[in-house]
Amino acid sequence: MLKFCTLFNTTYLSRGLAMYNSLEQHSENFHLYIFAFDDHCFDILTKMALKHASIISLNTFENDRLMAIKGGRTAGEYCWTCASSTIKYCLEKYSLDHCTYIDADLLFFSDPACLLAEMGQKSVLITEHRYTPKYDQSLTSGIYCVQFMTFKNTVEGMEVLNWWVDACITWCFNRFEDNKFGDQKYLDDWTTRFDTVHVLKNHGGGVAPWNVQQYTFANNGHTIQGKETAAENSFDLVFYHFHDFQYIKGNTYRLSAPVYHLNRKVIKQIYKPYTKALSIAEAEIYAVNAEIASHELSENNSGINKVIGRAILFFLMGYYKNFYTKRSMEYGFLSMKTFRLN
């Protein structure tokens, strides 16, 4: 059985549930430990009685070390601080042989078992950002991404995990300082600091807005097959990281930061299924609690409405750069080849 853990609050509820549903769809045997970081999130998830999940409240999880530093960190920084501790909690509390931390804004397109199988005898699995060169942020954000990380409950695995837990409690902030950034830059030297760390080779794990430009994709009916354009290596897409996806007022989605180029095929083959998964999750949440907002709502539309021509095109076409209306994602896009907006 695959054992995963994740953490999120009510503003990430629809994304977290969509991620869980995708695991349920593609993984034959798994269990997800969800750390609910507010009471509303805990209450709703508990009432949903998810078959393959255990819901852990913040009060149950927090220890004295975490409580001592909580007041000095923002909510986001505290979540980053806690990621490593959630893995440790699961391994020790439930006597697991392994646990994989996964971000709540992932969606699985095929079974992740192949990623863990790649570890072999190693006790820790980490994933690279694999930045497209023009988006390379390795120096400030790190070579590796805290998105999908596996730790085995071995002496070697716990040595790495305990080192990371201690480091994050000591310093974990949303700024670049002394070659540190959040909980992520700590991973940069793990392959030399420790001898039990495996870096994922399968490109199907870790496709994201900052590297998707390197691949082409085709839907074969059962899986989405990716191909690395430079080396022409093929792979099945296992998960996509929907980093910086936002709900915008006016029934609009911001798929990711506008700086990242997302071509129309990627949007159709990867982002459209995600928005559908979110809609399903929202309906499931609504059935349990019709009053709760299952996601944050931003006003950041990158000035679309401030420019008349841009606003007209957005209304007609349903998209501008990485901003797409919910209508266009659900019912398709109007074809206006005259304009080049991406």
Short mmCIF file of N, CA, C and O in Angstrom, two decimals, residues 10-124:
data_model
loop_
_atom_site.label_atom_id
_atom_site.label_comp_id
_atom_site.label_asym_id
_atom_site.label_seq_id
_atom_site.Cartn_x
_atom_site.Cartn_y
_atom_site.Cartn_z
N THR A 10 -9.02 25.36 4.67
CA THR A 10 -10.27 25.48 3.92
C THR A 10 -10.08 26.14 2.57
O THR A 10 -10.74 25.78 1.59
N THR A 11 -9.16 27.11 2.47
CA THR A 11 -8.98 27.80 1.19
C THR A 11 -8.36 26.90 0.12
O THR A 11 -8.38 27.24 -1.06
N TYR A 12 -7.83 25.77 0.52
CA TYR A 12 -7.29 24.78 -0.42
C TYR A 12 -8.16 23.53 -0.48
O TYR A 12 -7.75 22.51 -1.06
N LEU A 13 -9.34 23.59 0.09
CA LEU A 13 -10.15 22.39 0.26
C LEU A 13 -10.54 21.75 -1.07
O LEU A 13 -10.42 20.53 -1.24
N SER A 14 -11.01 22.54 -2.03
CA SER A 14 -11.42 21.95 -3.31
C SER A 14 -10.23 21.35 -4.04
O SER A 14 -10.33 20.29 -4.66
N ARG A 15 -9.06 22.00 -3.96
CA ARG A 15 -7.86 21.47 -4.61
C ARG A 15 -7.39 20.18 -3.95
O ARG A 15 -7.02 19.21 -4.61
N GLY A 16 -7.41 20.19 -2.61
CA GLY A 16 -6.99 18.99 -1.90
C GLY A 16 -7.91 17.80 -2.16
O GLY A 16 -7.44 16.67 -2.32
N LEU A 17 -9.21 18.07 -2.22
CA LEU A 17 -10.16 16.99 -2.49
C LEU A 17 -10.02 16.48 -3.92
O LEU A 17 -10.12 15.28 -4.18
N ALA A 18 -9.78 17.39 -4.87
CA ALA A 18 -9.55 16.97 -6.26
C ALA A 18 -8.33 16.08 -6.34
O ALA A 18 -8.32 15.08 -7.09
N MET A 19 -7.29 16.43 -5.60
CA MET A 19 -6.08 15.60 -5.58
C MET A 19 -6.38 14.22 -5.02
O MET A 19 -5.98 13.19 -5.59
N TYR A 20 -7.13 14.17 -3.90
CA TYR A 20 -7.52 12.87 -3.31
C TYR A 20 -8.32 12.04 -4.32
O TYR A 20 -8.06 10.84 -4.50
N ASN A 21 -9.29 12.67 -4.97
CA ASN A 21 -10.12 11.95 -5.94
C ASN A 21 -9.28 11.37 -7.08
O ASN A 21 -9.57 10.27 -7.57
N SER A 22 -8.25 12.11 -7.50
CA SER A 22 -7.41 11.61 -8.59
C SER A 22 -6.59 10.41 -8.13
O SER A 22 -6.34 9.49 -8.92
N LEU A 23 -6.16 10.41 -6.89
CA LEU A 23 -5.47 9.24 -6.34
C LEU A 23 -6.42 8.04 -6.31
O LEU A 23 -6.05 6.92 -6.67
N GLU A 24 -7.64 8.30 -5.87
CA GLU A 24 -8.63 7.22 -5.80
C GLU A 24 -8.92 6.64 -7.18
O GLU A 24 -9.19 5.45 -7.34
N GLN A 25 -8.86 7.48 -8.19
CA GLN A 25 -9.13 7.04 -9.56
C GLN A 25 -7.99 6.21 -10.14
O GLN A 25 -8.22 5.25 -10.87
N HIS A 26 -6.75 6.57 -9.78
CA HIS A 26 -5.61 5.96 -10.47
C HIS A 26 -4.77 5.00 -9.63
O HIS A 26 -4.03 4.20 -10.20
N SER A 27 -4.86 5.08 -8.32
CA SER A 27 -4.03 4.22 -7.48
C SER A 27 -4.85 3.04 -6.96
O SER A 27 -5.95 3.22 -6.43
N GLU A 28 -4.33 1.85 -7.13
CA GLU A 28 -5.06 0.66 -6.73
C GLU A 28 -5.12 0.48 -5.22
O GLU A 28 -6.09 -0.06 -4.69
N ASN A 29 -4.10 0.95 -4.51
CA ASN A 29 -4.03 0.69 -3.07
C ASN A 29 -3.23 1.80 -2.40
O ASN A 29 -2.01 1.85 -2.50
N PHE A 30 -3.93 2.71 -1.72
CA PHE A 30 -3.25 3.83 -1.08
C PHE A 30 -4.01 4.29 0.16
O PHE A 30 -5.19 3.96 0.35
N HIS A 31 -3.32 5.07 0.98
CA HIS A 31 -3.97 5.75 2.09
C HIS A 31 -3.35 7.14 2.22
O HIS A 31 -2.13 7.29 2.12
N LEU A 32 -4.21 8.13 2.41
CA LEU A 32 -3.77 9.52 2.50
C LEU A 32 -4.08 10.07 3.88
O LEU A 32 -5.23 10.05 4.32
N TYR A 33 -3.05 10.57 4.56
CA TYR A 33 -3.20 11.22 5.85
C TYR A 33 -3.28 12.73 5.60
O TYR A 33 -2.31 13.33 5.13
N ILE A 34 -4.45 13.30 5.88
CA ILE A 34 -4.67 14.71 5.61
C ILE A 34 -4.61 15.50 6.90
O ILE A 34 -5.39 15.25 7.84
N PHE A 35 -3.70 16.46 6.96
CA PHE A 35 -3.58 17.34 8.12
C PHE A 35 -4.42 18.59 7.83
O PHE A 35 -4.08 19.38 6.96
N ALA A 36 -5.52 18.72 8.56
CA ALA A 36 -6.44 19.83 8.37
C ALA A 36 -6.01 21.00 9.25
O ALA A 36 -6.04 20.90 10.48
N PHE A 37 -5.63 22.11 8.61
CA PHE A 37 -5.04 23.21 9.35
C PHE A 37 -6.04 24.26 9.82
O PHE A 37 -5.64 25.36 10.21
N ASP A 38 -7.33 23.96 9.76
CA ASP A 38 -8.31 24.79 10.45
C ASP A 38 -9.53 23.93 10.76
O ASP A 38 -9.70 22.82 10.22
N ASP A 39 -10.40 24.41 11.65
CA ASP A 39 -11.52 23.61 12.14
C ASP A 39 -12.55 23.32 11.05
O ASP A 39 -13.13 22.23 11.01
N HIS A 40 -12.81 24.30 10.17
CA HIS A 40 -13.78 24.08 9.10
C HIS A 40 -13.33 22.95 8.18
O HIS A 40 -14.12 22.09 7.78
N CYS A 41 -12.07 22.98 7.84
CA CYS A 41 -11.50 21.93 6.97
C CYS A 41 -11.61 20.56 7.63
O CYS A 41 -12.05 19.59 7.01
N PHE A 42 -11.26 20.50 8.90
CA PHE A 42 -11.34 19.23 9.64
C PHE A 42 -12.77 18.73 9.70
O PHE A 42 -13.04 17.53 9.48
N ASP A 43 -13.71 19.63 9.99
CA ASP A 43 -15.11 19.24 10.13
C ASP A 43 -15.68 18.69 8.83
O ASP A 43 -16.32 17.63 8.80
N ILE A 44 -15.43 19.38 7.72
CA ILE A 44 -15.97 18.95 6.43
C ILE A 44 -15.37 17.62 5.99
O ILE A 44 -16.08 16.70 5.57
N LEU A 45 -14.04 17.50 6.08
CA LEU A 45 -13.39 16.27 5.65
C LEU A 45 -13.81 15.08 6.51
O LEU A 45 -13.97 13.97 6.01
N THR A 46 -14.01 15.32 7.80
CA THR A 46 -14.47 14.25 8.68
C THR A 46 -15.86 13.78 8.29
O THR A 46 -16.14 12.58 8.22
N LYS A 47 -16.74 14.74 7.98
CA LYS A 47 -18.10 14.39 7.58
C LYS A 47 -18.13 13.66 6.23
O LYS A 47 -19.03 12.87 5.97
N MET A 48 -17.16 13.92 5.39
CA MET A 48 -17.14 13.28 4.07
C MET A 48 -16.76 11.80 4.17
O MET A 48 -17.04 11.02 3.25
N ALA A 49 -16.12 11.42 5.27
CA ALA A 49 -15.78 10.01 5.50
C ALA A 49 -15.08 9.39 4.28
O ALA A 49 -15.51 8.36 3.74
N LEU A 50 -14.01 10.01 3.86
CA LEU A 50 -13.26 9.53 2.70
C LEU A 50 -12.70 8.13 2.97
O LEU A 50 -12.06 7.89 3.99
N LYS A 51 -12.94 7.21 2.06
CA LYS A 51 -12.64 5.80 2.26
C LYS A 51 -11.16 5.54 2.50
O LYS A 51 -10.79 4.68 3.31
N HIS A 52 -10.30 6.27 1.80
CA HIS A 52 -8.87 5.99 1.86
C HIS A 52 -8.09 7.10 2.55
O HIS A 52 -6.93 7.36 2.21
N ALA A 53 -8.71 7.78 3.50
CA ALA A 53 -8.04 8.91 4.16
C ALA A 53 -8.26 8.90 5.66
O ALA A 53 -9.29 8.41 6.16
N SER A 54 -7.29 9.43 6.37
CA SER A 54 -7.42 9.72 7.79
C SER A 54 -7.26 11.22 7.95
O SER A 54 -6.33 11.81 7.38
N ILE A 55 -8.15 11.85 8.71
CA ILE A 55 -8.12 13.30 8.88
C ILE A 55 -7.53 13.61 10.25
O ILE A 55 -8.01 13.11 11.28
N ILE A 56 -6.50 14.42 10.26
CA ILE A 56 -5.77 14.74 11.50
C ILE A 56 -5.91 16.22 11.77
O ILE A 56 -5.61 17.06 10.92
N SER A 57 -6.39 16.56 12.95
CA SER A 57 -6.58 17.97 13.30
C SER A 57 -5.26 18.63 13.65
O SER A 57 -4.29 17.96 14.05
N LEU A 58 -5.23 19.94 13.54
CA LEU A 58 -4.03 20.69 13.87
C LEU A 58 -3.68 20.51 15.34
O LEU A 58 -2.50 20.35 15.70
N ASN A 59 -4.67 20.51 16.20
CA ASN A 59 -4.42 20.37 17.64
C ASN A 59 -3.80 19.02 17.98
O ASN A 59 -2.96 18.92 18.89
N THR A 60 -4.22 17.99 17.24
CA THR A 60 -3.66 16.66 17.48
C THR A 60 -2.21 16.58 17.03
O THR A 60 -1.37 15.93 17.68
N PHE A 61 -1.91 17.25 15.94
CA PHE A 61 -0.59 17.15 15.33
C PHE A 61 0.47 18.02 16.00
O PHE A 61 1.62 17.60 16.18
N GLU A 62 0.13 19.24 16.38
CA GLU A 62 1.13 20.20 16.86
C GLU A 62 1.81 19.73 18.14
O GLU A 62 1.16 19.21 19.04
N ASN A 63 3.13 19.94 18.20
CA ASN A 63 3.89 19.62 19.40
C ASN A 63 4.50 20.89 19.97
O ASN A 63 4.34 21.99 19.43
N ASP A 64 5.21 20.76 21.08
CA ASP A 64 5.76 21.94 21.77
C ASP A 64 6.75 22.70 20.90
O ASP A 64 6.79 23.94 20.93
N ARG A 65 7.55 22.00 20.13
CA ARG A 65 8.55 22.67 19.29
C ARG A 65 7.88 23.54 18.24
O ARG A 65 8.32 24.66 17.97
N LEU A 66 6.83 23.01 17.63
CA LEU A 66 6.12 23.78 16.61
C LEU A 66 5.37 24.96 17.22
O LEU A 66 5.38 26.07 16.67
N MET A 67 4.74 24.73 18.34
CA MET A 67 3.98 25.81 18.99
C MET A 67 4.90 26.95 19.41
O MET A 67 4.51 28.12 19.40
N ALA A 68 6.13 26.62 19.76
CA ALA A 68 7.07 27.65 20.23
C ALA A 68 7.47 28.63 19.13
O ALA A 68 7.79 29.79 19.41
N ILE A 69 7.43 28.20 17.87
CA ILE A 69 7.85 29.08 16.76
C ILE A 69 6.69 29.57 15.91
O ILE A 69 6.86 30.40 15.03
N LYS A 70 5.50 29.07 16.17
CA LYS A 70 4.33 29.36 15.34
C LYS A 70 4.03 30.86 15.25
O LYS A 70 3.74 31.39 14.16
N GLY A 71 4.12 31.56 16.35
CA GLY A 71 3.76 32.97 16.39
C GLY A 71 4.66 33.86 15.56
O GLY A 71 4.27 34.97 15.18
N GLY A 72 5.86 33.41 15.26
CA GLY A 72 6.82 34.22 14.51
C GLY A 72 6.81 33.97 13.02
O GLY A 72 7.69 34.49 12.31
N ARG A 73 5.83 33.20 12.52
CA ARG A 73 5.78 32.88 11.10
C ARG A 73 4.38 33.12 10.55
O ARG A 73 3.38 33.01 11.26
N THR A 74 4.31 33.48 9.28
CA THR A 74 3.02 33.66 8.63
C THR A 74 2.35 32.30 8.49
O THR A 74 2.98 31.25 8.68
N ALA A 75 1.07 32.31 8.11
CA ALA A 75 0.35 31.05 7.94
C ALA A 75 1.02 30.18 6.88
O ALA A 75 1.17 28.96 7.05
N GLY A 76 1.45 30.82 5.78
CA GLY A 76 2.13 30.06 4.73
C GLY A 76 3.47 29.51 5.18
O GLY A 76 3.81 28.36 4.89
N GLU A 77 4.23 30.33 5.89
CA GLU A 77 5.54 29.89 6.39
C GLU A 77 5.37 28.76 7.41
O GLU A 77 6.19 27.83 7.44
N TYR A 78 4.32 28.83 8.19
CA TYR A 78 4.09 27.78 9.18
C TYR A 78 3.74 26.46 8.49
O TYR A 78 4.19 25.39 8.92
N CYS A 79 2.97 26.53 7.42
CA CYS A 79 2.67 25.31 6.65
C CYS A 79 3.95 24.70 6.09
O CYS A 79 4.15 23.48 6.15
N TRP A 80 4.83 25.55 5.54
CA TRP A 80 6.12 25.06 5.04
C TRP A 80 6.91 24.42 6.17
O TRP A 80 7.52 23.36 5.99
N THR A 81 6.92 25.07 7.32
CA THR A 81 7.64 24.55 8.48
C THR A 81 7.13 23.16 8.86
O THR A 81 7.92 22.28 9.22
N CYS A 82 5.83 22.97 8.75
CA CYS A 82 5.20 21.74 9.23
C CYS A 82 5.28 20.57 8.27
O CYS A 82 5.06 19.42 8.67
N ALA A 83 5.58 20.82 7.01
CA ALA A 83 5.54 19.73 6.02
C ALA A 83 6.41 18.54 6.44
O ALA A 83 5.96 17.39 6.42
N SER A 84 7.64 18.82 6.82
CA SER A 84 8.54 17.73 7.24
C SER A 84 8.03 17.04 8.49
O SER A 84 8.14 15.81 8.63
N SER A 85 7.44 17.81 9.39
CA SER A 85 6.94 17.23 10.65
C SER A 85 5.71 16.36 10.43
O SER A 85 5.46 15.43 11.21
N THR A 86 4.92 16.64 9.38
CA THR A 86 3.78 15.77 9.10
C THR A 86 4.25 14.37 8.68
O THR A 86 3.64 13.37 9.06
N ILE A 87 5.32 14.32 7.91
CA ILE A 87 5.87 13.03 7.50
C ILE A 87 6.35 12.26 8.73
O ILE A 87 6.05 11.06 8.90
N LYS A 88 7.09 12.94 9.58
CA LYS A 88 7.61 12.32 10.80
C LYS A 88 6.47 11.82 11.69
O LYS A 88 6.53 10.71 12.23
N TYR A 89 5.42 12.63 11.80
CA TYR A 89 4.27 12.26 12.62
C TYR A 89 3.65 10.96 12.10
O TYR A 89 3.35 10.04 12.87
N CYS A 90 3.45 10.87 10.80
CA CYS A 90 2.82 9.68 10.22
C CYS A 90 3.68 8.43 10.40
O CYS A 90 3.18 7.36 10.76
N LEU A 91 4.96 8.56 10.12
CA LEU A 91 5.86 7.41 10.25
C LEU A 91 5.86 6.88 11.68
O LEU A 91 5.84 5.66 11.90
N GLU A 92 5.88 7.78 12.66
CA GLU A 92 6.00 7.36 14.06
C GLU A 92 4.64 7.00 14.67
O GLU A 92 4.51 5.98 15.36
N LYS A 93 3.61 7.81 14.41
CA LYS A 93 2.30 7.58 15.00
C LYS A 93 1.65 6.32 14.48
O LYS A 93 1.03 5.55 15.24
N TYR A 94 1.77 6.06 13.19
CA TYR A 94 1.08 4.94 12.57
C TYR A 94 2.02 3.79 12.21
O TYR A 94 1.61 2.83 11.56
N SER A 95 3.29 3.90 12.61
CA SER A 95 4.29 2.85 12.38
C SER A 95 4.34 2.44 10.91
O SER A 95 4.33 1.26 10.55
N LEU A 96 4.40 3.45 10.03
CA LEU A 96 4.43 3.19 8.60
C LEU A 96 5.83 2.80 8.16
O LEU A 96 6.82 3.22 8.75
N ASP A 97 5.91 2.01 7.09
CA ASP A 97 7.23 1.66 6.56
C ASP A 97 7.76 2.76 5.65
O ASP A 97 8.96 2.85 5.40
N HIS A 98 6.84 3.61 5.14
CA HIS A 98 7.24 4.76 4.32
C HIS A 98 6.10 5.77 4.33
O HIS A 98 4.96 5.44 4.68
N CYS A 99 6.40 6.99 3.94
CA CYS A 99 5.37 8.01 3.77
C CYS A 99 5.85 9.02 2.74
O CYS A 99 7.01 9.44 2.76
N THR A 100 4.95 9.38 1.83
CA THR A 100 5.26 10.34 0.78
C THR A 100 4.47 11.62 1.00
O THR A 100 3.23 11.58 1.02
N TYR A 101 5.17 12.72 1.17
CA TYR A 101 4.49 14.01 1.27
C TYR A 101 4.11 14.47 -0.13
O TYR A 101 4.92 14.44 -1.07
N ILE A 102 2.85 14.92 -0.31
CA ILE A 102 2.40 15.44 -1.60
C ILE A 102 1.70 16.78 -1.38
O ILE A 102 0.94 16.95 -0.43
N ASP A 103 1.96 17.74 -2.26
CA ASP A 103 1.30 19.02 -2.21
C ASP A 103 -0.18 18.87 -2.56
O ASP A 103 -0.56 18.02 -3.38
N ALA A 104 -1.00 19.73 -1.97
CA ALA A 104 -2.45 19.65 -2.19
C ALA A 104 -2.84 20.07 -3.60
O ALA A 104 -3.93 19.73 -4.07
N ASP A 105 -1.97 20.82 -4.30
CA ASP A 105 -2.33 21.30 -5.64
C ASP A 105 -1.75 20.44 -6.75
O ASP A 105 -1.48 20.91 -7.85
N LEU A 106 -1.60 19.15 -6.47
CA LEU A 106 -1.24 18.18 -7.51
C LEU A 106 -2.52 17.52 -8.02
O LEU A 106 -3.54 17.48 -7.33
N LEU A 107 -2.45 16.98 -9.22
CA LEU A 107 -3.49 16.11 -9.73
C LEU A 107 -2.80 14.93 -10.38
O LEU A 107 -1.87 15.10 -11.18
N PHE A 108 -3.25 13.72 -10.05
CA PHE A 108 -2.64 12.51 -10.58
C PHE A 108 -3.37 12.07 -11.84
O PHE A 108 -4.59 12.02 -11.89
N PHE A 109 -2.58 11.73 -12.86
CA PHE A 109 -3.11 11.27 -14.14
C PHE A 109 -2.83 9.79 -14.36
O PHE A 109 -3.34 9.20 -15.31
N SER A 110 -1.99 9.19 -13.51
CA SER A 110 -1.74 7.75 -13.54
C SER A 110 -1.18 7.34 -12.18
O SER A 110 -0.91 8.19 -11.32
N ASP A 111 -1.01 6.06 -12.00
CA ASP A 111 -0.62 5.51 -10.70
C ASP A 111 0.81 5.93 -10.32
O ASP A 111 1.75 5.67 -11.07
N PRO A 112 1.00 6.56 -9.15
CA PRO A 112 2.34 6.99 -8.73
C PRO A 112 3.22 5.86 -8.20
O PRO A 112 4.37 6.11 -7.82
N ALA A 113 2.73 4.64 -8.18
CA ALA A 113 3.53 3.53 -7.66
C ALA A 113 4.85 3.39 -8.40
O ALA A 113 5.87 3.02 -7.81
N CYS A 114 4.86 3.72 -9.69
CA CYS A 114 6.09 3.60 -10.48
C CYS A 114 7.17 4.55 -10.00
O CYS A 114 8.37 4.28 -10.15
N LEU A 115 6.77 5.66 -9.41
CA LEU A 115 7.75 6.63 -8.91
C LEU A 115 8.46 6.09 -7.67
O LEU A 115 9.68 6.20 -7.54
N LEU A 116 7.70 5.49 -6.76
CA LEU A 116 8.30 4.93 -5.56
C LEU A 116 9.15 3.71 -5.87
O LEU A 116 10.18 3.47 -5.23
N ALA A 117 8.74 2.94 -6.88
CA ALA A 117 9.49 1.75 -7.26
C ALA A 117 10.89 2.10 -7.73
O ALA A 117 11.83 1.30 -7.62
N GLU A 118 11.03 3.32 -8.25
CA GLU A 118 12.32 3.77 -8.77
C GLU A 118 13.37 3.94 -7.66
O GLU A 118 14.57 3.96 -7.93
N MET A 119 12.95 4.04 -6.40
CA MET A 119 13.87 4.29 -5.29
C MET A 119 14.85 3.14 -5.07
O MET A 119 15.98 3.37 -4.62
N GLY A 120 14.41 1.93 -5.34
CA GLY A 120 15.27 0.79 -5.05
C GLY A 120 15.58 0.68 -3.57
O GLY A 120 14.68 0.71 -2.73
N GLN A 121 16.85 0.60 -3.23
CA GLN A 121 17.28 0.46 -1.83
C GLN A 121 17.47 1.81 -1.13
O GLN A 121 17.78 1.84 0.06
N LYS A 122 17.32 2.89 -1.84
CA LYS A 122 17.46 4.21 -1.23
C LYS A 122 16.28 4.47 -0.28
O LYS A 122 15.21 3.89 -0.42
N SER A 123 16.48 5.37 0.66
CA SER A 123 15.46 5.63 1.68
C SER A 123 14.74 6.96 1.51
O SER A 123 13.76 7.23 2.21
N VAL A 124 15.23 7.81 0.61
CA VAL A 124 14.61 9.12 0.41
C VAL A 124 14.48 9.39 -1.08
O VAL A 124 15.42 9.13 -1.85
#
